[in-house]
Coordinates of C-alpha atoms in Angstrom, one line a residue:
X1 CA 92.3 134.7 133.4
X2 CA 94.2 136.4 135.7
X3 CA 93.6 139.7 137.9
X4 CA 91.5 142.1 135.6
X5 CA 93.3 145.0 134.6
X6 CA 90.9 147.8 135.0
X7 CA 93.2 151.3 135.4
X8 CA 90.1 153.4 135.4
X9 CA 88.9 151.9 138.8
X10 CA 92.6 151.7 139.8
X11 CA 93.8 153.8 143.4
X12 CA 96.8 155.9 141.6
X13 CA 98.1 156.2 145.2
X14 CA 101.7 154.9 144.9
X15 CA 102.1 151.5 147.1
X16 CA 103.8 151.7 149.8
X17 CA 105.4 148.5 149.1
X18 CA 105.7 148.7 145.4
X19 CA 109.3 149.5 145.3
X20 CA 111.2 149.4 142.0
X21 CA 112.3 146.1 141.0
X22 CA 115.3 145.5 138.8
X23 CA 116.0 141.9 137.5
X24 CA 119.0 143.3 135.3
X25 CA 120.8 144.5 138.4
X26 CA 120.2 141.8 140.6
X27 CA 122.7 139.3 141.5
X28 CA 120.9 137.7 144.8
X29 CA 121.2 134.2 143.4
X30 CA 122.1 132.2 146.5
X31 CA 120.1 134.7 149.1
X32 CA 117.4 133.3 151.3
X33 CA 115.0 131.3 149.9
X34 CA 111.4 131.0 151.2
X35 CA 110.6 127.0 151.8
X36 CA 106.9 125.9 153.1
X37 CA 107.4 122.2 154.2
X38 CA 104.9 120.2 152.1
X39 CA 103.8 116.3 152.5
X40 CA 104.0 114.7 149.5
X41 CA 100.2 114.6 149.0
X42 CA 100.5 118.6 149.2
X43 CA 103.5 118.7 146.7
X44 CA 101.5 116.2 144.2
X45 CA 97.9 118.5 144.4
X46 CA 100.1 121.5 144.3
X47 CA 101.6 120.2 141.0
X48 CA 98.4 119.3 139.6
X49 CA 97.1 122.9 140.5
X50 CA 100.0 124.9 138.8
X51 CA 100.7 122.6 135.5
X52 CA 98.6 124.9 133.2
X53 CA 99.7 128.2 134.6
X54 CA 101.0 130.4 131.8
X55 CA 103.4 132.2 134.0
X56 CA 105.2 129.1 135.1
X57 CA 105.6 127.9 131.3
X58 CA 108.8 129.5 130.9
X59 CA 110.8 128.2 134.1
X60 CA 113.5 124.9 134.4
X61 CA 113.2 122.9 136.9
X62 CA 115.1 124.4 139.5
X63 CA 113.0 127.0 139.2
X64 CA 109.7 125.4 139.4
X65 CA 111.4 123.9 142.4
X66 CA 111.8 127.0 143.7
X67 CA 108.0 127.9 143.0
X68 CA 107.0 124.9 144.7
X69 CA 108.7 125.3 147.5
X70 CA 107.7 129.0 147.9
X71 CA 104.2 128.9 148.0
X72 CA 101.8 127.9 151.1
X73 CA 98.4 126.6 151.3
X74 CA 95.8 129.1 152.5
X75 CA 92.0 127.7 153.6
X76 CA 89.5 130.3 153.1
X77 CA 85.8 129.9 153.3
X78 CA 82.9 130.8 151.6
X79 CA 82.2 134.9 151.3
X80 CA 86.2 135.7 152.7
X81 CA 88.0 138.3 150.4
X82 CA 90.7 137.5 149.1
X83 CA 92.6 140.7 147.9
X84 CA 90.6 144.1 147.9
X85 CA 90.8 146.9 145.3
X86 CA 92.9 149.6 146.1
X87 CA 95.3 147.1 148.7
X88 CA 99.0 146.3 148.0
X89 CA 99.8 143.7 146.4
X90 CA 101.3 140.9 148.9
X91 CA 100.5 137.0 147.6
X92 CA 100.0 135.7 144.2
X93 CA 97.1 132.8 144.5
X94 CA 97.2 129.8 142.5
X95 CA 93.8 128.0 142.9
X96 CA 93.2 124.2 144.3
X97 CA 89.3 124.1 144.7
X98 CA 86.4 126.9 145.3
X99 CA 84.6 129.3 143.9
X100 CA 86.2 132.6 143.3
X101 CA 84.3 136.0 142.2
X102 CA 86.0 139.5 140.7
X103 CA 84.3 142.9 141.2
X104 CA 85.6 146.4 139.7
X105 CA 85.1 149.6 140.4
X106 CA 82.3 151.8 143.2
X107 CA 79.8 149.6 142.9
X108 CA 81.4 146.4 142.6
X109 CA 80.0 145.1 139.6
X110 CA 80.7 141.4 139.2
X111 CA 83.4 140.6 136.2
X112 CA 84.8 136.9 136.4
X113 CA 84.0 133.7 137.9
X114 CA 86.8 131.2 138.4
X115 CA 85.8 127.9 139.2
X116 CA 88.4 125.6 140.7
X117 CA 91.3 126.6 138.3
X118 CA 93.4 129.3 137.4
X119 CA 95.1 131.9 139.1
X120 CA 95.4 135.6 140.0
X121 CA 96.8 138.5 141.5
X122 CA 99.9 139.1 139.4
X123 CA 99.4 142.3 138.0
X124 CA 100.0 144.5 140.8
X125 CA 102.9 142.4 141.5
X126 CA 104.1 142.5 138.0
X127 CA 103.7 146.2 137.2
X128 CA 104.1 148.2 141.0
X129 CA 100.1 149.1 141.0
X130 CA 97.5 148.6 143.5
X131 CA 94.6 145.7 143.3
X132 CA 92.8 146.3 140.4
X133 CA 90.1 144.2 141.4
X134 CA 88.5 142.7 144.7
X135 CA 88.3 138.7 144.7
X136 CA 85.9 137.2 147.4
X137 CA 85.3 133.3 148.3
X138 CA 81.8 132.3 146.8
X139 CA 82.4 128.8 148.5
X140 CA 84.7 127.7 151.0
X141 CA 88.4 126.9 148.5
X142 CA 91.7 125.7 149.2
X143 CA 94.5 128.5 147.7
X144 CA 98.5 128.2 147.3
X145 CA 99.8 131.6 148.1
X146 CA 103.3 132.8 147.1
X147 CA 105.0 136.5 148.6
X148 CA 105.8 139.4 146.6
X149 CA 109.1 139.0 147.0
X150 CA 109.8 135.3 145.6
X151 CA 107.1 135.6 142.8
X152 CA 108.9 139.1 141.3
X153 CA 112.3 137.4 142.0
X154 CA 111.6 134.0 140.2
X155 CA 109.4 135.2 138.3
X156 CA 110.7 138.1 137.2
X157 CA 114.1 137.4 136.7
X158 CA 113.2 134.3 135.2
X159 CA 111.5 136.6 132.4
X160 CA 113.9 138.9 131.9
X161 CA 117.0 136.2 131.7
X162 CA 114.5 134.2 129.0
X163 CA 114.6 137.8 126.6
X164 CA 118.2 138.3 127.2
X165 CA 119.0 134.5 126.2
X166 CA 116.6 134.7 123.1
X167 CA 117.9 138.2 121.9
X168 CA 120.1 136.5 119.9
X169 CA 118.6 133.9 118.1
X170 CA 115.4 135.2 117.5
X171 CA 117.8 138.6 115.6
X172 CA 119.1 136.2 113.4
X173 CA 116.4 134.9 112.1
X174 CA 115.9 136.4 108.4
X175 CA 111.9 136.1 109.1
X176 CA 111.7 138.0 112.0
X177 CA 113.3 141.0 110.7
X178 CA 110.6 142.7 110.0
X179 CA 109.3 142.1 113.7
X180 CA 109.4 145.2 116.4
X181 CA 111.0 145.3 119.1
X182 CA 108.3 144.5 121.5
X183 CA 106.8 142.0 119.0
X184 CA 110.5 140.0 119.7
X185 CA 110.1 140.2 123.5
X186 CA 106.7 139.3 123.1
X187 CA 107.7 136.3 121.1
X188 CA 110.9 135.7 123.4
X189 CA 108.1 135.5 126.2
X190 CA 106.3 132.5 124.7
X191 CA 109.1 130.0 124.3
X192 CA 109.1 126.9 126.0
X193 CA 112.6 125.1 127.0
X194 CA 112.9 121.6 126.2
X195 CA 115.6 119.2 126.1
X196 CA 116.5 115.9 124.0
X197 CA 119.9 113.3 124.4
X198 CA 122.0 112.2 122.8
X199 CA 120.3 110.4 119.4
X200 CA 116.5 111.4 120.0
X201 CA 114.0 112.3 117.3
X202 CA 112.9 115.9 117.8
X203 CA 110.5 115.6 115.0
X204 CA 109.5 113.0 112.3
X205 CA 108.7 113.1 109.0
X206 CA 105.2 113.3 107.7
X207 CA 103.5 114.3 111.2
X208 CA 101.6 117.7 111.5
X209 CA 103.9 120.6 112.8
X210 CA 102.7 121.6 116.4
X211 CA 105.4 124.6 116.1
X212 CA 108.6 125.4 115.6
X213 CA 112.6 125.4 117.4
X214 CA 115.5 127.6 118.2
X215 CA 118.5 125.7 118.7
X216 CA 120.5 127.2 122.1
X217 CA 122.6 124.4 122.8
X218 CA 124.0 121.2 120.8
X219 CA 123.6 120.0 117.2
X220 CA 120.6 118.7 115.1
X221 CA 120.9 116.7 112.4
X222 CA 118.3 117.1 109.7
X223 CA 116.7 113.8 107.4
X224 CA 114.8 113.2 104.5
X225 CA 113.6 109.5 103.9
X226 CA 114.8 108.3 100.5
X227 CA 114.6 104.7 99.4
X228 CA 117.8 103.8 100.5
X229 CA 117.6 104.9 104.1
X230 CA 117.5 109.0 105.7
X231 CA 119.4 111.3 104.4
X232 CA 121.3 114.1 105.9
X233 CA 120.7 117.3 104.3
X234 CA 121.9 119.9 107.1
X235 CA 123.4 120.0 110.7
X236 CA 122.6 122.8 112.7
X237 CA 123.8 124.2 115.6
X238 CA 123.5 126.7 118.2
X239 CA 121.6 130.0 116.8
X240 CA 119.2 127.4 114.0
X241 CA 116.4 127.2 113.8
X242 CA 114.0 124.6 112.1
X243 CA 110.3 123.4 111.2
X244 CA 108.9 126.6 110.3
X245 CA 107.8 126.5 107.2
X246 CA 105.6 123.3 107.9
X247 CA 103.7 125.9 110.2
X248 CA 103.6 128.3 107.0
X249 CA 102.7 126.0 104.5
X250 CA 100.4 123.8 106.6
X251 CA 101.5 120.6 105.3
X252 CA 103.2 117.5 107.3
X253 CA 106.5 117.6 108.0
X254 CA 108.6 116.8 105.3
X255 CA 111.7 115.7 107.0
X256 CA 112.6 114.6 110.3
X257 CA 115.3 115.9 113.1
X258 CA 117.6 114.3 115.3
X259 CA 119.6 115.6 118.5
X260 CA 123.5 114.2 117.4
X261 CA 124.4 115.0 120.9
X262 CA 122.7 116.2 124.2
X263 CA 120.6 119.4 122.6
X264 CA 118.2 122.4 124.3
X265 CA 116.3 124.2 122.1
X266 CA 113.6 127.0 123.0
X267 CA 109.9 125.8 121.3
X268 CA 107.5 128.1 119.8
X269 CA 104.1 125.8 119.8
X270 CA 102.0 126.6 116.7
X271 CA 99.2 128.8 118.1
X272 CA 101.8 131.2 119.7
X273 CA 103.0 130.9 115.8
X274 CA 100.1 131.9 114.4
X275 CA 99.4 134.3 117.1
X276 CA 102.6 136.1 117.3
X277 CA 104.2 135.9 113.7
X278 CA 100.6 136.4 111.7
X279 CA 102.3 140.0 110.8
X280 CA 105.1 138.4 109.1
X281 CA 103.7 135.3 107.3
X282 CA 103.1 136.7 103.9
X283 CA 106.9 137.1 104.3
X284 CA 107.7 133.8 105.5
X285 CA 105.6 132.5 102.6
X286 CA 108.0 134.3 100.1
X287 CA 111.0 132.7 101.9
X288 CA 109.8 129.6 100.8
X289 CA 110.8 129.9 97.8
X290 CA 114.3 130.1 98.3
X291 CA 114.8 126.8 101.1
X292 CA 113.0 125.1 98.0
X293 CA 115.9 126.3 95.0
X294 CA 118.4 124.8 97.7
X295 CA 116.9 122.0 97.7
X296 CA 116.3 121.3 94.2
X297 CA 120.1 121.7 93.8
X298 CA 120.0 118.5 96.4
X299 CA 117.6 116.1 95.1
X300 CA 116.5 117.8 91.4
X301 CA 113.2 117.7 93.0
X302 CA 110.6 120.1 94.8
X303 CA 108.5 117.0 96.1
X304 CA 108.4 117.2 99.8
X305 CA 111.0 119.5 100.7
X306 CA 108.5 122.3 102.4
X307 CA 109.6 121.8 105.9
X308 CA 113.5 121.6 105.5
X309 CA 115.7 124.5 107.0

């Protein structure tokens, strides 16, 4: 959970550091960059503390680089506050070890606990608003702190470049059509990068689908397992996409791909399916239909051909 967003407790007094920022417009890719000195001990439980942060999903790893390199450990002890309702936003916090408490609102009332994990404080860096809530120390904690600045900057820009790059692919998918707008940013949002060389099984035939991939760079060759050996029944390439219709029809993969050369693709893991694309599955159900007639033209067959693209 991250900062609570309660607007009706919210100062509407405009920040005084809040200025606009624009990712689109800026170009500042080899201005100053803000390095804390870390041991390697740091580095490693500064890792450990940031691996399941949502926001970081979507960055390479210069980027995470970056972030680790940005952010500074801060000791506070037990009953110190950490941001203050109604206060600029300065740091994002990323949480070590401690006890952490939210209030909202006049009288405080108490609305979170965090307990050694998780993070908070991005919302009035992310949307130009004051501290929605205050966060105090219930026991004495160990934080990693990074500016305003670096986190709209990476973060940000990072965000904005992941849309722009996934405007394309995610438009020419026939599915998604029916998606709005905001519903394909939202979805554009929840991609994770990964990469595989030269020869490397993406997925395998016959194991349950944990989501589904958008092809951005390099080819993918696409098996079925016959008696004789695989068989190639498409190549893809930049712009395809694959394995979604195991995630529709919720049975095991019924082929298996393979990166023919060094390949990037952009993942869409199975609960971000089902959370995202819900709207449009009675749709992507009909589409079934019509991978299967290609297929039958293929091997005369429908047996096992759910999950080819």
């Amino acid at each position: 959970m991250g900062e609570p967003l309660v607007n009706r407790y919210a100062s509407r007094r405009k920040s005084v550091f809040a200025e606009t920022y624009d990712p689109e417009n800026d170009d500042d890719d080899d201005g100053a960059r803000a390095i804390f000195p870390k041991t390697d001990e740091q580095r490693s439980r500064l890792c450990d503390s940031v691996k399941n942060i949502l926001l970081f999903r979507s960055l390479d790893k210069e980027q995470m680089n970056e972030v680790l390199d940005a952010m500074f450990e801060k000791i506070v002890k037990s009953k110190d506050y950490i941001i203050k309702q109604g206060d600029d936003g300065d740091n994002f916090y990323v949480i070590e070890s401690g006890i952490y408490k939210a209030y909202v609102g006049e009288d405080q009332k108490h609305i979170h606990t965090y307990e050694g994990r998780g993070s908070f404080g991005e919302l009035a860096l992310l949307y130009n608003m004051p501290r929605a809530a205050t966060i105090q120390a219930e026991t004495d904690g160990q934080l990693w702190a990074m500016d305003r600045q670096t986190f709209r900057r990476i973060l940000l820009k990072s965000a904005f470049r992941k849309r722009k790059m996934h405007e394309a692919p995610l438009d020419s998918v026939p599915m998604l059509k029916t998606l709005q707008n905001y519903e394909r940013m939202n979805l554009a949002d929840a991609l994770i990068p990964r990469t595989f060389t030269q020869g490397e099984r993406i997925i395998k035939q016959g194991d349950v689908a944990d989501g589904m991939y958008f092809i951005e760079q390099g080819k993918v060759s696409i098996r079925i397992q016959q008696d004789a050996g695989e068989v190639e029944v498409s190549n893809l390439e930049k712009g395809g996409y694959f394995g979604e219709l195991a995630l529709v029809t919720h049975r095991p993969r019924a082929a298996s791909a393979y990166a023919v050369d060094n390949v990037k693709v952009a993942f869409l893991d199975v609960d971000a399916f089902e959370r995202l694309l819900g709207p449009c599955m009675n749709l992507m159900k009909r589409n079934i239909g019509d991978y299967e007639s290609q297929l039958v033209k293929i091997f005369g067959s429908k047996n096992n051909i759910s999950d080819i693209r």
